[in-house]
Coordinates of C-alpha atoms and ligand atoms in Angstrom, one line a residue:
Chain M
M1240 CA 58.9 124.7 120.8
A1241 CA 62.2 126.0 121.2
S1242 CA 63.6 123.7 123.6
T1243 CA 67.7 123.2 124.5
I1244 CA 68.9 120.1 122.4
L1245 CA 72.4 120.4 123.1
K1246 CA 74.3 122.1 126.0
A1247 CA 77.9 122.5 126.8
E1248 CA 78.8 123.5 130.5
N1249 CA 82.3 124.7 131.5
F1250 CA 83.6 122.6 128.6
N1251 CA 87.6 122.0 128.1
A1252 CA 89.1 120.0 125.4
F1253 CA 93.0 119.4 125.7
F1254 CA 95.6 117.7 123.2
G1255 CA 98.2 116.2 125.4
K1256 CA 98.8 119.6 127.6
N1257 CA 97.2 122.2 124.8
Q1258 CA 94.2 123.7 126.1
V1259 CA 92.3 124.1 122.9
L1260 CA 88.6 125.1 124.2
K1261 CA 88.5 126.7 127.0
N1262 CA 85.2 127.0 129.1
I1263 CA 82.9 126.7 126.7
N1264 CA 79.3 127.7 128.1
M1265 CA 76.3 127.4 125.2
E1266 CA 72.8 126.3 124.4
I1267 CA 71.7 125.4 121.5
Q1268 CA 67.8 125.1 120.3
N1269 CA 65.8 122.5 118.5
N1270 CA 65.8 123.3 115.0
N1271 CA 68.5 126.0 114.7
V1272 CA 71.3 126.3 112.0
V1273 CA 74.2 127.3 114.3
A1274 CA 77.0 128.7 112.6
V1275 CA 80.7 127.9 114.1
M1276 CA 83.0 131.0 112.8
G1277 CA 86.5 132.0 113.9
P1278 CA 90.1 132.0 112.3
S1279 CA 91.6 128.8 111.6
G1280 CA 92.9 127.0 114.6
C1281 CA 90.7 128.4 117.1
G1282 CA 89.1 125.0 118.0
K1283 CA 85.7 125.2 115.8
T1284 CA 86.7 121.4 114.7
T1285 CA 87.5 120.4 117.7
F1286 CA 84.3 121.5 119.6
V1287 CA 82.1 120.1 117.1
R1288 CA 83.9 116.8 117.5
C1289 CA 83.4 116.8 121.0
V1290 CA 79.4 116.9 120.8
N1291 CA 79.6 113.2 119.1
R1292 CA 82.8 112.5 121.1
M1293 CA 84.7 111.8 117.7
H1294 CA 87.6 114.3 119.8
E1295 CA 88.7 111.0 122.1
L1296 CA 89.9 108.9 119.1
T1297 CA 92.9 111.4 118.8
P1298 CA 95.9 110.0 121.2
D1299 CA 96.9 112.5 124.4
A1300 CA 92.9 114.1 123.1
T1301 CA 91.0 115.2 126.4
A1302 CA 88.0 117.0 127.4
S1303 CA 86.8 118.1 130.8
G1304 CA 83.5 120.0 131.6
K1305 CA 80.0 118.8 130.1
I1306 CA 78.1 118.3 127.0
Y1307 CA 74.4 117.8 127.2
F1308 CA 72.1 115.9 124.1
D1309 CA 68.5 116.3 125.0
G1310 CA 69.5 116.6 129.2
D1311 CA 72.1 113.4 128.8
D1312 CA 75.3 113.4 129.3
V1313 CA 77.1 112.8 126.5
Y1314 CA 80.1 111.4 128.4
K1315 CA 77.5 108.8 130.1
M1316 CA 75.7 107.8 127.0
N1317 CA 76.6 104.9 124.8
L1318 CA 78.6 105.9 122.3
I1319 CA 77.1 103.9 119.7
V1320 CA 73.4 105.7 120.4
L1321 CA 74.7 109.3 120.9
R1322 CA 76.6 108.8 117.0
R1323 CA 73.2 107.5 115.7
K1324 CA 71.4 110.5 116.8
I1325 CA 74.2 112.7 116.1
G1326 CA 75.4 113.0 112.6
M1327 CA 78.3 113.9 111.1
V1328 CA 79.8 115.5 107.7
F1329 CA 83.6 115.8 107.0
Q1330 CA 85.3 118.4 105.4
R1331 CA 86.3 116.5 102.7
P1332 CA 83.6 113.8 101.0
N1333 CA 84.4 110.4 102.4
P1334 CA 82.1 108.1 100.7
F1335 CA 83.3 104.5 101.3
P1336 CA 85.3 103.5 98.7
T1337 CA 84.3 99.9 98.5
M1338 CA 80.6 100.9 98.2
S1339 CA 77.7 101.6 95.4
I1340 CA 76.0 104.6 95.5
Y1341 CA 73.0 102.7 97.4
Q1342 CA 75.1 101.0 99.9
N1343 CA 76.4 104.2 101.0
V1344 CA 73.4 105.4 102.0
V1345 CA 72.4 102.5 103.8
A1346 CA 75.8 102.4 105.3
G1347 CA 75.0 103.6 108.8
Y1348 CA 72.5 100.4 108.8
S1349 CA 74.2 97.5 107.1
L1350 CA 77.6 98.4 109.1
N1351 CA 76.0 98.3 112.7
G1352 CA 74.2 95.0 111.5
I1353 CA 70.7 96.2 111.1
K1354 CA 68.6 94.1 109.0
L1355 CA 66.1 95.6 106.7
D1356 CA 64.2 94.2 104.2
K1357 CA 64.7 95.4 100.5
I1358 CA 61.3 97.5 100.5
K1359 CA 62.4 99.4 103.2
R1360 CA 66.1 99.8 102.1
D1361 CA 64.8 101.2 99.0
E1362 CA 62.4 103.7 100.6
I1363 CA 65.6 104.5 102.9
V1364 CA 67.6 105.5 99.9
E1365 CA 64.9 107.1 98.0
S1366 CA 63.8 109.4 100.5
A1367 CA 67.4 110.2 101.8
L1368 CA 69.0 110.7 98.2
T1369 CA 65.8 112.9 97.4
K1370 CA 66.1 115.1 100.6
V1371 CA 69.8 115.8 99.2
S1372 CA 68.3 116.2 95.6
L1373 CA 70.7 113.9 94.5
W1374 CA 68.1 111.2 93.8
D1375 CA 67.3 112.5 90.2
E1376 CA 71.0 112.6 89.2
V1377 CA 71.9 109.3 90.4
K1378 CA 68.8 107.5 90.2
D1379 CA 69.8 105.2 87.2
S1380 CA 73.5 104.7 88.6
L1381 CA 72.9 103.6 92.3
H1382 CA 74.9 100.7 91.9
K1383 CA 77.7 102.4 90.9
K1384 CA 80.6 103.2 93.2
G1385 CA 80.1 106.4 95.3
T1386 CA 83.7 107.4 94.9
F1387 CA 82.7 108.0 90.5
L1388 CA 80.6 110.9 92.0
S1389 CA 81.7 114.5 91.3
G1390 CA 82.8 116.0 94.6
G1391 CA 80.0 118.0 95.5
Q1392 CA 77.7 114.9 94.6
Q1393 CA 79.8 112.9 97.2
Q1394 CA 79.5 115.6 99.7
R1395 CA 75.8 115.4 99.2
L1396 CA 76.0 111.5 99.3
C1397 CA 77.9 111.8 102.6
I1398 CA 74.9 113.9 104.0
A1399 CA 72.6 111.6 102.7
R1400 CA 73.9 108.7 104.9
A1401 CA 74.0 110.8 107.8
I1402 CA 70.5 111.7 107.5
S1403 CA 69.3 108.6 106.9
M1404 CA 70.1 107.3 110.3
N1405 CA 67.6 109.8 111.3
P1406 CA 70.0 112.1 113.5
E1407 CA 68.9 114.7 115.4
I1408 CA 71.3 116.7 115.3
L1409 CA 74.1 117.5 112.4
L1410 CA 77.2 118.3 112.6
L1411 CA 78.7 119.9 109.5
D1412 CA 82.6 120.6 109.5
E1413 CA 83.2 123.2 106.6
P1414 CA 81.0 120.8 104.3
T1415 CA 81.6 123.0 101.5
S1416 CA 85.1 124.0 101.6
A1417 CA 86.4 121.6 99.1
L1418 CA 83.6 122.1 96.6
D1419 CA 83.0 124.5 93.7
P1420 CA 80.8 127.2 93.6
I1421 CA 78.0 125.5 91.9
S1422 CA 78.1 122.5 94.3
T1423 CA 78.8 125.0 97.3
A1424 CA 75.4 126.6 96.4
K1425 CA 73.8 123.4 96.1
V1426 CA 74.7 122.3 99.7
E1427 CA 73.6 125.1 101.2
E1428 CA 70.0 125.0 99.7
L1429 CA 70.2 121.8 101.2
I1430 CA 71.2 122.3 104.7
Y1431 CA 68.1 125.6 104.6
E1432 CA 66.0 122.5 103.6
L1433 CA 67.4 120.4 106.2
K1434 CA 66.9 122.6 108.9
K1435 CA 63.0 121.7 109.3
N1436 CA 64.1 118.3 110.7
Y1437 CA 67.4 118.9 112.3
T1438 CA 69.4 121.2 114.4
I1439 CA 72.6 121.8 112.3
L1440 CA 76.1 123.1 113.8
I1441 CA 77.9 124.2 110.8
V1442 CA 81.4 125.5 110.9
T1443 CA 82.4 127.7 107.9
H1444 CA 84.5 130.8 107.2
N1445 CA 82.1 131.8 104.7
M1446 CA 80.4 134.9 106.3
Q1447 CA 77.9 134.8 103.8
Q1448 CA 77.4 131.2 104.0
A1449 CA 77.0 132.0 107.8
A1450 CA 74.7 135.0 107.4
R1451 CA 72.5 133.3 104.5
I1452 CA 72.0 130.1 106.5
S1453 CA 72.4 130.6 110.0
D1454 CA 70.2 131.3 112.9
K1455 CA 72.7 131.8 115.6
T1456 CA 76.4 132.4 115.2
A1457 CA 79.1 131.1 117.6
F1458 CA 82.4 133.3 117.1
F1459 CA 85.3 131.4 118.4
Y1460 CA 88.8 133.1 119.4
L1461 CA 91.8 131.6 120.7
G1462 CA 89.6 128.4 122.1
E1463 CA 87.1 130.9 124.1
L1464 CA 83.7 131.4 122.7
L1465 CA 83.5 134.7 122.5
E1466 CA 80.1 135.9 121.1
Y1467 CA 77.1 134.0 120.4
N1468 CA 73.9 135.2 119.3
D1469 CA 71.4 135.5 116.7
T1470 CA 73.2 135.8 113.4
K1471 CA 71.7 139.2 112.6
E1472 CA 72.9 140.4 115.4
I1473 CA 76.5 139.2 115.1
F1474 CA 76.9 140.7 111.4
T1475 CA 75.0 144.3 112.9
N1476 CA 76.0 144.4 115.8
P1477 CA 79.2 142.4 117.3
K1478 CA 79.8 143.4 120.8
H1479 CA 83.6 142.3 120.7
E1480 CA 86.3 143.9 118.9
K1481 CA 88.0 140.7 117.9
T1482 CA 84.3 139.8 116.2
Q1483 CA 83.9 142.7 114.5
N1484 CA 87.6 142.5 113.4
Y1485 CA 86.5 138.8 111.8
I1486 CA 83.6 139.8 110.0
T1487 CA 84.7 142.8 108.2
G1488 CA 88.0 140.7 106.9
R1489 CA 90.7 142.6 109.1
F1490 CA 92.0 138.6 110.1
G1491 CA 91.0 135.7 109.1
Chain V
M1427 CA 119.0 129.1 71.7
D1428 CA 118.4 126.2 68.8
K1429 CA 121.5 124.3 69.4
N1430 CA 120.5 124.3 73.2
I1431 CA 117.2 122.8 72.6
K1432 CA 119.1 120.2 70.2
Y1433 CA 121.4 119.4 72.9
R1434 CA 118.6 119.0 75.4
N1435 CA 116.8 116.6 73.2
F1436 CA 120.0 114.5 72.4
K1437 CA 120.4 114.6 76.5
N1438 CA 116.6 113.2 76.5
L1439 CA 117.6 111.0 74.1
F1440 CA 120.4 109.4 75.7
F1441 CA 118.8 108.8 79.1
K1442 CA 116.0 107.0 77.5
G1443 CA 118.8 105.3 76.0
I1444 CA 120.2 104.4 79.1
V1445 CA 117.3 103.0 80.9
I1446 CA 116.1 101.0 78.0
V1447 CA 119.9 99.0 77.6
F1448 CA 119.6 98.5 81.4
T1449 CA 116.4 97.2 81.7
S1450 CA 117.2 94.8 78.2
V1451 CA 120.5 93.5 79.9
C1452 CA 118.4 93.0 83.4
T1453 CA 115.4 91.5 81.8
L1454 CA 117.5 89.0 79.4
P1455 CA 118.7 86.6 81.7
L1456 CA 115.5 86.5 83.2
L1457 CA 113.7 85.5 80.0
L1458 CA 116.2 83.2 79.2
V1459 CA 115.7 81.3 82.2
L1460 CA 112.2 80.9 81.7
Y1461 CA 112.8 79.9 78.1
R1462 CA 115.1 76.9 79.0
I1463 CA 112.9 76.1 81.8
F1464 CA 110.0 76.1 79.0
K1465 CA 112.3 74.5 76.5
E1466 CA 113.3 71.6 78.8
G1467 CA 109.9 71.0 81.2
I1468 CA 107.3 70.9 78.3
S1469 CA 108.4 67.7 76.9
A1470 CA 109.2 66.2 80.2
I1471 CA 105.2 66.8 81.1
N1472 CA 102.3 64.1 80.0
W1473 CA 99.5 62.9 81.6
S1474 CA 101.4 60.1 83.5
F1475 CA 103.7 62.5 84.7
L1476 CA 101.5 64.3 86.7
V1477 CA 99.3 61.4 87.8
N1478 CA 102.3 58.6 88.9
L1479 CA 104.5 58.0 91.4
P1480 CA 108.3 58.2 91.2
K1481 CA 109.4 55.2 89.7
P1482 CA 112.6 53.3 91.6
V1483 CA 116.0 53.8 90.1
G1484 CA 116.5 51.9 86.6
E1485 CA 112.8 51.7 85.6
T1486 CA 111.9 54.7 82.7
G1487 CA 109.0 56.9 83.4
G1488 CA 107.5 57.7 86.7
G1489 CA 105.8 61.2 87.9
I1490 CA 105.4 63.8 90.4
A1491 CA 101.6 62.8 91.8
N1492 CA 102.9 62.9 95.7
A1493 CA 104.9 66.1 95.1
L1494 CA 102.3 68.1 93.5
V1495 CA 99.9 67.0 96.1
G1496 CA 102.1 67.1 99.1
S1497 CA 103.1 70.9 98.0
A1498 CA 99.8 71.8 97.6
I1499 CA 98.9 70.4 101.6
I1500 CA 101.8 72.2 103.0
V1501 CA 101.2 75.4 101.4
L1502 CA 97.8 75.3 101.9
V1503 CA 98.3 74.9 105.7
A1504 CA 100.8 77.6 105.9
S1505 CA 98.6 80.1 104.3
I1506 CA 95.6 78.9 106.4
I1507 CA 97.5 79.7 109.4
A1508 CA 99.8 82.6 108.3
I1509 CA 96.9 84.5 106.7
P1510 CA 95.2 85.2 109.9
F1511 CA 97.8 85.8 112.1
G1512 CA 99.4 87.8 108.9
V1513 CA 96.4 89.9 108.6
C1514 CA 95.8 90.4 111.9
I1515 CA 99.5 91.7 113.4
G1516 CA 99.4 93.9 110.4
V1517 CA 96.1 95.8 111.3
Y1518 CA 97.4 95.7 114.6
L1519 CA 100.6 97.1 113.4
S1520 CA 98.7 100.0 111.3
E1521 CA 96.6 101.0 114.2
Y1522 CA 98.9 101.5 116.7
R1523 CA 101.7 102.9 114.6
K1524 CA 103.1 105.0 117.5
S1525 CA 102.7 102.2 120.6
K1526 CA 106.2 100.9 121.8
F1527 CA 105.4 97.6 121.4
A1528 CA 104.2 98.0 117.6
Y1529 CA 107.7 99.2 117.2
W1530 CA 109.2 96.1 118.6
V1531 CA 106.9 93.9 116.6
L1532 CA 107.8 95.7 113.4
L1533 CA 111.5 95.4 114.0
S1534 CA 111.2 91.7 114.5
V1535 CA 109.4 91.0 111.7
D1536 CA 111.7 93.0 110.0
V1537 CA 114.6 90.5 111.5
L1538 CA 112.3 87.7 110.5
Q1539 CA 112.6 88.7 106.8
G1540 CA 116.1 88.6 106.9
I1541 CA 116.5 85.3 108.5
P1542 CA 118.0 82.6 105.9
S1543 CA 115.3 80.0 105.3
I1544 CA 117.2 77.2 106.4
V1545 CA 117.7 78.9 109.7
I1546 CA 114.0 78.9 109.7
G1547 CA 113.7 75.0 108.7
I1548 CA 116.4 74.1 111.7
I1549 CA 114.4 76.0 114.2
I1550 CA 111.6 74.5 113.2
Y1551 CA 113.3 71.1 113.4
L1552 CA 114.2 71.9 116.8
W1553 CA 111.4 73.1 118.2
V1554 CA 108.7 71.1 116.4
V1555 CA 110.2 68.2 114.7
K1556 CA 112.1 67.1 117.8
T1557 CA 109.4 67.7 119.9
M1558 CA 106.9 65.4 118.0
G1559 CA 109.3 62.7 117.2
G1560 CA 109.3 62.8 113.6
F1561 CA 109.4 64.4 110.1
S1562 CA 106.0 65.8 109.1
A1563 CA 103.9 67.8 106.9
F1564 CA 102.5 70.1 109.5
S1565 CA 106.3 71.1 110.6
G1566 CA 106.8 71.6 106.9
S1567 CA 103.9 73.8 107.2
L1568 CA 105.1 75.6 110.0
A1569 CA 108.2 76.6 108.8
L1570 CA 106.4 77.9 105.7
T1571 CA 104.0 80.0 107.7
L1572 CA 107.0 81.6 109.3
L1573 CA 108.2 82.6 105.9
M1574 CA 105.1 83.9 104.6
L1575 CA 104.3 86.1 107.8
P1576 CA 106.9 88.7 107.4
S1577 CA 105.2 89.5 103.9
I1578 CA 101.7 89.0 104.8
I1579 CA 102.3 91.3 108.0
K1580 CA 104.1 94.0 105.9
S1581 CA 101.6 94.3 102.8
T1582 CA 98.6 94.3 105.2
E1583 CA 100.5 97.1 107.3
E1584 CA 101.6 99.2 104.4
T1585 CA 98.1 98.9 102.5
L1586 CA 96.1 99.8 105.5
K1587 CA 98.5 102.8 106.5
L1588 CA 97.5 104.3 103.1
I1589 CA 93.5 104.0 104.0
P1590 CA 92.5 107.8 105.0
D1591 CA 91.7 108.0 108.3
S1592 CA 88.5 110.1 106.8
L1593 CA 87.2 106.9 106.1
K1594 CA 87.4 105.5 109.5
E1595 CA 86.0 108.4 111.0
A1596 CA 83.3 108.5 108.8
S1597 CA 82.2 104.6 110.0
L1598 CA 82.8 105.7 113.7
S1599 CA 80.8 108.7 113.3
L1600 CA 77.6 106.7 112.2
G1601 CA 77.9 104.4 115.3
V1602 CA 79.6 101.8 113.9
P1603 CA 81.6 100.2 116.5
Y1604 CA 85.8 100.1 116.5
Y1605 CA 85.8 96.2 115.6
R1606 CA 83.0 96.5 112.9
T1607 CA 84.6 99.6 111.4
I1608 CA 87.8 97.6 110.8
L1609 CA 86.0 94.5 109.7
K1610 CA 83.7 96.1 107.2
V1611 CA 85.2 99.6 106.1
I1612 CA 88.9 99.2 106.7
L1613 CA 89.8 95.7 105.5
P1614 CA 87.5 95.7 102.5
S1615 CA 89.1 99.2 101.9
G1616 CA 92.3 97.2 101.6
I1617 CA 91.5 93.8 100.6
T1618 CA 93.4 93.9 96.8
G1619 CA 97.1 95.3 98.7
I1620 CA 96.5 92.5 101.2
L1621 CA 95.7 90.0 98.6
S1622 CA 98.6 90.7 96.4
G1623 CA 100.9 90.5 99.1
T1624 CA 99.4 87.4 100.4
I1625 CA 99.4 85.9 96.7
L1626 CA 103.5 86.9 96.4
S1627 CA 103.9 85.3 99.4
V1628 CA 102.4 81.8 98.8
S1629 CA 104.1 82.0 95.2
R1630 CA 107.2 82.8 97.3
V1631 CA 107.2 80.0 99.6
A1632 CA 105.9 77.4 97.1
G1633 CA 109.4 77.0 95.6
E1634 CA 111.0 76.9 99.1
T1635 CA 113.6 74.1 99.3
A1636 CA 115.4 74.2 102.2
P1637 CA 113.1 75.1 105.4
L1638 CA 111.3 71.7 103.9
L1639 CA 114.6 69.3 104.4
F1640 CA 114.3 69.4 108.1
T1641 CA 110.9 69.4 108.7
A1642 CA 108.4 68.0 105.6
F1643 CA 111.6 65.8 104.8
G1644 CA 110.2 64.1 101.7
N1645 CA 108.2 60.7 100.7
P1646 CA 108.6 58.6 97.9
F1647 CA 105.0 57.5 98.2
M1648 CA 101.5 59.7 98.2
N1649 CA 100.8 60.9 101.6
T1650 CA 98.3 63.0 102.9
N1651 CA 98.3 62.6 106.6
L1652 CA 99.7 66.0 108.1
M1653 CA 101.4 64.0 110.8
K1654 CA 103.7 62.0 108.3
P1655 CA 106.9 63.2 105.8
I1656 CA 105.2 64.3 102.6
S1657 CA 107.0 65.2 99.4
S1658 CA 106.9 68.5 97.8
M1659 CA 107.7 69.6 94.4
P1660 CA 111.0 71.9 95.2
A1661 CA 112.0 68.6 97.0
V1662 CA 112.0 66.7 94.1
I1663 CA 113.4 69.1 91.7
F1664 CA 116.4 68.6 93.9
N1665 CA 116.1 65.1 94.0
Y1666 CA 116.0 64.6 90.5
A1667 CA 118.3 67.4 89.5
I1668 CA 121.3 66.1 91.7
S1669 CA 120.7 62.4 90.6
P1670 CA 123.4 61.0 88.0
Y1671 CA 120.5 59.9 85.8
E1672 CA 119.9 61.7 82.6
D1673 CA 116.0 60.8 82.9
W1674 CA 115.8 61.7 86.2
H1675 CA 116.9 65.2 84.7
K1676 CA 114.5 65.5 82.7
L1677 CA 111.6 65.1 85.6
A1678 CA 113.4 67.4 87.3
W1679 CA 113.0 70.0 84.4
G1680 CA 109.1 68.8 84.3
A1681 CA 108.3 69.3 87.4
A1682 CA 110.5 73.1 87.8
F1683 CA 108.0 73.8 84.8
I1684 CA 105.3 72.7 86.7
L1685 CA 106.4 74.6 89.5
I1686 CA 106.9 78.0 87.9
S1687 CA 103.5 77.9 85.8
V1688 CA 101.6 77.8 89.2
I1689 CA 103.4 81.1 90.1
L1690 CA 102.8 82.7 87.1
I1691 CA 98.9 81.8 87.0
L1692 CA 98.9 83.0 90.6
N1693 CA 100.9 86.1 89.8
I1694 CA 98.2 86.9 86.9
I1695 CA 95.3 86.3 89.1
T1696 CA 96.7 88.7 91.5
K1697 CA 97.3 91.3 88.6
I1698 CA 93.6 90.5 87.0
A1699 CA 91.9 90.8 91.5
Q1700 CA 93.9 94.3 91.5
R1701 CA 92.5 95.5 88.4
R1702 CA 88.9 94.2 89.2
W1703 CA 88.7 95.1 92.9
R1704 CA 90.6 98.4 92.5
V1705 CA 89.4 100.7 95.7
Q1706 CA 89.3 104.5 94.6
F1707 CA 89.5 106.8 97.3
Ligands
ADP2599 N1 95.0 116.0 116.2 C1 95.6 117.0 116.9 N2 96.6 117.2 117.9 C2 97.0 117.7 118.1 N3 96.8 119.1 118.3 C3 95.7 119.4 117.2 C4 95.0 118.2 116.9 N4 94.1 118.8 115.9 C5 94.2 120.5 115.8 N5 95.2 120.3 116.9 C6 95.2 121.8 117.5 O1 93.8 122.5 118.4 C7 93.4 123.7 118.2 C8 92.1 123.7 117.3 O2 91.9 123.2 116.0 P1 90.9 123.0 115.2 O3 90.0 122.9 116.2 O4 91.1 121.9 114.5 O5 90.7 124.7 114.7 P2 90.1 125.0 113.7 O6 88.9 124.1 113.3 O7 89.2 126.0 114.2 O8 90.7 125.4 112.6 C9 94.7 123.9 116.9 O9 95.8 124.8 117.6 C10 95.2 123.1 116.2 O10 96.9 122.8 116.1
MG2600 MG1 88.7 122.7 111.5

């Protein structure tokens, strides 16, 4: 049942000469929620962006070592296939401004030139929006622009857009940091729900959030993976002094 | 205390007054120009003015049909060439901001923008008219293309620069290939800016006279052949206006009025399109 879906092996990432990830070794099991934590600038965003190879979009950004997805080396996989199987949600909600709510949900198909008949499309839209519990709120305004929604709704729309492609992994980079507490609670609830079907990697600064929703926690510090363990273990019995300091709020 | 507030209020009012006065002083001449063209032009315009060819000296009447068609053809062909090239170059500049080549391209675009239109006309004369062995509508279009390119390029580049990177990343993270991301996400998001830059450049070159003197040249007859000399609105305005005949001056005003109206309409369309297709990030 619990098989490894993602594995980093001696992985390093650089911006120019600046090494921001140092020899990361990490295995992530199927259907786990992994919280990625650590002080600002320690490489959390860089790490998740390496998983779906968004890192290499930055000029001068390079990487070495291996990341395996389902046993395949991501650097040898077809980029398009890889990114369809690994969905990503960003820190700030970024629905496509020219598209309606409906079009945003199926954007992964339409932008990729995948033709769907209307029935199938309607089905995908309804099921994705239902999964992110946005359906009831927007079912009467599906053809309004996605950017008219509130921040929290926009972020859930972006999650719907990501899961409509049926990815196996979802990468969430501080998905709630730009949201108010009520929207945050909704998104958290949603992540908890999504865990049944997806493996989730979520970057967060919020201890409670990590404790509530994750199975495992990875603690990064200055580009190194200091500690990676069951969330309970990390929060009750951290092995590393730095981890302890961080979770007790002594630096952040 | 009270006095201080009064003094501040006075300063506010004073500043507001200055802004209004300066604005009025600058707008007034513009309005006067429009008023004069309107007043003189409207009386020259009637159906036969629009559908007839110019008459020889001495005969009354005569129209600008050939110039209307000529300008439409020259500007249309120029747009067909300039828009795709301009948008592509604009995309390149905004996508590869940091490259050395982009720096030089941008510099040459800025320089091109500053070249007087008469010089552009002469260059096209030397390169195209001489090579092809005669004046032609097509060479006129090429001259206008060079005049349109900088503003299309700049407006595309500046519009696309304002589109947040997060949009591009959203698309790429869905597995959408780069070229599709540009075509289907980035360009549509910038469409209003690109469109208004383009229409502005069209309305600018529609009134250009100098670059057509050595290229499209002019033609008293109706012509729709791209390889032959062709008449244009600014050219007939010029020819009629410098003539010694009172009635031809009238025709010049009429033509000027039509040219200004077309430009006005283009600008109104731009404003409507901007409101209708406004993209909110
Ligand atoms: N686009 C970039 N260019 C150069 N350096 C960057 C870039 N993005 C991040 N960095 C550097 O990489 C390090 C890790 O950044 P990041 O992964 O964003 O950290 P985190 O998400 O944990 O706050 C930081 O030191 C940051 O300065
Ligand atoms: Mg970050």
